[in-house]
Amino acid sequence: MLSVTLAKEMAGFVIDVSFSCANGALIALTGPSGSGKTTIIRQIAGLDRPDTGRIALNNETWFDGSGKKNLPARKRGVGYVCQDYSLFPHLNVAANVGFACRDRERVTELLHLLGIGHLRDRSVARLSGGERQRVALAQALAAKPRLLLLDEPFSALDPATRQRLQDELLALKKNLAIPMVFVTHDPTEAAKLGDTHLALARGRRAESPCPSATEPWAACQPI
């Protein structure tokens, strides 16, 4: 289980949240741009440091503000998929996935799991947006992470591709026994994918109910 309690002073507000996510479950973090979603998962990944709090996975402490513990990002075993994919343009699909895992059998398994086995030798520059996103997800899973973080991975895709990848992520989740944190500004996407849902406004848990796809985020105030 992932357990997160953290506070971080930002420009104009303070992030102050607490939540947990069980193994095999997905928690969706939603909120408008600038509400602290990406900063929160960067702190979970170890890329940013909270001011105070505690982050732990399966009773292993990654960060403890009171005990001055801050496990380096490389030792946390996190798979991270961001909006811009972070693929290597000079490498083909198989090499991108294999960058984090030298096990060729594991690479082949992931390519077929995500339906891109036929693209293994293709340059990533020749892929569609949906294909690149599948490669990025395979790359994040290659090293068998203990936690998967997804930062608005589908936001740049067309609606049909986005819905297809949402369905594929739900199917994939059934085969993973790790916590997943999914960041999105779309409440409808959060409702579809999340086992639990945390709406944010200026770094804090927002009032319930959360806005629907047609309601303004301005109506969602921190409590």
C-alpha positions as semicolon CSV with decimal commas, in nm:
position;residue;x (nm);y (nm);z (nm)
1;M;0,000;0,000;0,000
2;L;0,111;0,353;-0,080
3;S;0,068;0,597;0,208
4;V;0,118;0,969;0,152
5;T;0,104;1,264;0,389
6;L;0,287;1,573;0,273
7;A;0,301;1,951;0,280
8;K;0,484;2,178;0,040
9;E;0,482;2,556;0,019
10;M;0,415;2,678;-0,332
11;A;0,383;3,024;-0,486
12;G;0,052;3,151;-0,348
13;F;-0,068;2,839;-0,165
14;V;0,044;2,535;0,034
15;I;0,000;2,175;-0,078
16;D;-0,135;1,982;0,220
17;V;-0,273;1,635;0,142
18;S;-0,302;1,288;0,288
19;F;-0,416;0,974;0,103
20;S;-0,343;0,605;0,049
21;C;-0,373;0,359;-0,236
22;A;-0,386;-0,018;-0,200
23;N;-0,183;-0,261;-0,409
24;G;-0,368;-0,331;-0,731
25;A;-0,578;-0,013;-0,702
26;L;-0,570;0,322;-0,884
27;I;-0,626;0,660;-0,722
28;A;-0,709;0,949;-0,953
29;L;-0,590;1,300;-0,862
30;T;-0,798;1,568;-1,030
31;G;-0,815;1,943;-1,026
32;P;-0,750;2,248;-1,243
33;S;-0,409;2,339;-1,378
34;G;-0,188;2,470;-1,100
35;S;-0,366;2,282;-0,819
36;G;-0,054;2,084;-0,727
37;K;-0,124;1,748;-0,894
38;T;0,208;1,708;-1,074
39;T;0,407;1,841;-0,776
40;I;0,247;1,577;-0,555
41;I;0,348;1,283;-0,774
42;R;0,694;1,429;-0,830
43;Q;0,735;1,426;-0,452
44;I;0,615;1,066;-0,438
45;A;0,869;0,976;-0,707
46;G;1,149;1,150;-0,518
47;L;1,204;1,416;-0,785
48;D;1,090;1,695;-0,548
49;R;1,117;1,706;-0,170
50;P;0,819;1,784;0,056
51;D;0,866;2,036;0,335
52;T;0,711;1,797;0,588
53;G;0,525;1,466;0,595
54;R;0,578;1,097;0,531
55;I;0,570;0,882;0,217
56;A;0,580;0,504;0,248
57;L;0,519;0,199;0,030
58;N;0,436;-0,136;0,190
59;N;0,567;-0,012;0,526
60;E;0,900;0,099;0,374
61;T;0,953;0,467;0,447
62;W;1,066;0,670;0,147
63;F;1,042;1,014;0,304
64;D;1,010;1,120;0,665
65;G;1,037;1,490;0,736
66;S;1,075;1,439;1,110
67;G;1,338;1,168;1,074
68;K;1,522;1,346;0,792
69;K;1,489;1,044;0,562
70;N;1,460;1,096;0,188
71;L;1,521;0,786;-0,024
72;P;1,672;0,880;-0,364
73;A;1,441;0,850;-0,664
74;R;1,655;0,577;-0,824
75;K;1,598;0,351;-0,520
76;R;1,219;0,386;-0,501
77;G;1,136;0,152;-0,788
78;V;0,882;0,388;-0,946
79;G;0,750;0,374;-1,302
80;Y;0,667;0,724;-1,424
81;V;0,470;0,812;-1,738
82;C;0,438;1,181;-1,815
83;Q;0,245;1,377;-2,075
84;D;0,538;1,424;-2,314
85;Y;0,628;1,051;-2,305
86;S;1,007;1,108;-2,249
87;L;1,107;0,865;-2,523
88;F;1,447;0,857;-2,692
89;P;1,399;0,974;-3,053
90;H;1,720;0,806;-3,177
91;L;1,611;0,461;-3,055
92;N;1,350;0,225;-3,195
93;V;1,052;0,096;-2,997
94;A;1,224;-0,213;-2,855
95;A;1,534;-0,016;-2,755
96;N;1,323;0,246;-2,578
97;V;1,147;-0,021;-2,374
98;G;1,472;-0,207;-2,315
99;F;1,649;0,103;-2,186
100;A;1,516;0,029;-1,836
101;C;1,539;-0,350;-1,871
102;R;1,802;-0,555;-2,052
103;D;1,584;-0,867;-2,044
104;R;1,483;-0,916;-2,408
105;E;1,213;-1,166;-2,310
106;R;1,058;-0,908;-2,075
107;V;1,066;-0,644;-2,351
108;T;0,893;-0,878;-2,596
109;E;0,631;-0,967;-2,333
110;L;0,548;-0,602;-2,269
111;L;0,532;-0,510;-2,637
112;H;0,279;-0,785;-2,698
113;L;0,087;-0,706;-2,379
114;L;0,037;-0,349;-2,502
115;G;-0,034;-0,447;-2,860
116;I;0,279;-0,297;-3,016
117;G;0,486;-0,609;-3,085
118;H;0,469;-0,540;-3,459
119;L;0,631;-0,200;-3,402
120;R;0,941;-0,321;-3,216
121;D;1,187;-0,211;-3,490
122;R;1,012;0,114;-3,581
123;S;1,156;0,455;-3,497
124;V;0,948;0,635;-3,233
125;A;0,944;0,938;-3,464
126;R;0,719;0,738;-3,697
127;L;0,463;0,645;-3,432
128;S;0,119;0,792;-3,370
129;G;0,037;0,958;-3,039
130;G;-0,142;0,649;-2,911
131;E;0,147;0,423;-3,014
132;R;0,398;0,648;-2,839
133;Q;0,189;0,638;-2,524
134;R;0,189;0,258;-2,531
135;V;0,568;0,259;-2,570
136;A;0,602;0,499;-2,276
137;L;0,384;0,274;-2,060
138;A;0,583;-0,034;-2,160
139;Q;0,905;0,153;-2,078
140;A;0,770;0,244;-1,732
141;L;0,674;-0,118;-1,664
142;A;0,995;-0,272;-1,800
143;A;1,186;-0,261;-1,471
144;K;0,892;-0,413;-1,279
145;P;0,817;-0,104;-1,070
146;R;0,660;-0,122;-0,726
147;L;0,449;0,188;-0,798
148;L;0,318;0,340;-1,122
149;L;0,269;0,716;-1,155
150;L;0,086;0,856;-1,459
151;D;0,082;1,232;-1,513
152;E;-0,198;1,322;-1,758
153;P;-0,071;1,058;-2,003
154;F;-0,372;1,076;-2,236
155;S;-0,442;1,450;-2,240
156;A;-0,277;1,517;-2,577
157;L;-0,461;1,240;-2,760
158;D;-0,776;1,257;-2,971
159;P;-1,097;1,144;-2,795
160;A;-1,120;0,803;-2,966
161;T;-0,758;0,712;-2,892
162;R;-0,791;0,843;-2,539
163;Q;-1,095;0,625;-2,468
164;R;-0,923;0,321;-2,618
165;L;-0,614;0,370;-2,399
166;Q;-0,832;0,422;-2,091
167;D;-0,991;0,082;-2,158
168;E;-0,648;-0,074;-2,209
169;L;-0,522;0,074;-1,881
170;L;-0,821;-0,072;-1,696
171;A;-0,745;-0,414;-1,845
172;L;-0,376;-0,378;-1,762
173;K;-0,454;-0,282;-1,402
174;K;-0,606;-0,626;-1,344
175;N;-0,264;-0,782;-1,412
176;L;-0,067;-0,546;-1,186
177;A;-0,049;-0,586;-0,810
178;I;0,096;-0,240;-0,749
179;P;-0,058;0,095;-0,653
180;M;-0,120;0,339;-0,937
181;V;-0,158;0,717;-0,910
182;F;-0,322;0,879;-1,214
183;V;-0,324;1,257;-1,259
184;T;-0,591;1,414;-1,479
185;H;-0,779;1,742;-1,512
186;D;-1,080;1,551;-1,648
187;P;-1,329;1,439;-1,377
188;T;-1,496;1,200;-1,622
189;E;-1,166;1,022;-1,684
190;A;-1,101;1,009;-1,310
191;A;-1,441;0,853;-1,247
192;K;-1,384;0,590;-1,516
193;L;-1,034;0,486;-1,410
194;G;-1,012;0,551;-1,038
195;D;-1,097;0,307;-0,762
196;T;-1,072;0,617;-0,543
197;H;-1,072;0,983;-0,638
198;L;-0,904;1,284;-0,479
199;A;-1,011;1,624;-0,612
200;L;-0,769;1,909;-0,542
201;A;-0,808;2,284;-0,526
202;R;-0,500;2,497;-0,452
203;G;-0,313;2,201;-0,306
204;R;-0,584;2,070;-0,070
205;R;-0,868;1,822;-0,079
206;A;-1,164;1,992;-0,243
207;E;-1,522;2,003;-0,124
208;S;-1,748;1,715;-0,222
209;P;-1,915;1,664;-0,459
210;C;-1,641;1,718;-0,717
211;P;-1,726;1,895;-1,040
212;S;-1,861;1,703;-1,335
213;A;-1,722;1,743;-1,685
214;T;-1,965;2,029;-1,744
215;E;-1,918;2,217;-1,415
216;P;-1,646;2,475;-1,359
217;W;-1,349;2,392;-1,139
218;A;-1,399;2,732;-0,976
219;A;-1,688;2,578;-0,784
220;C;-1,450;2,330;-0,619
221;Q;-1,296;2,491;-0,309
222;P;-1,042;2,346;-0,067
223;I;-1,159;2,237;0,278
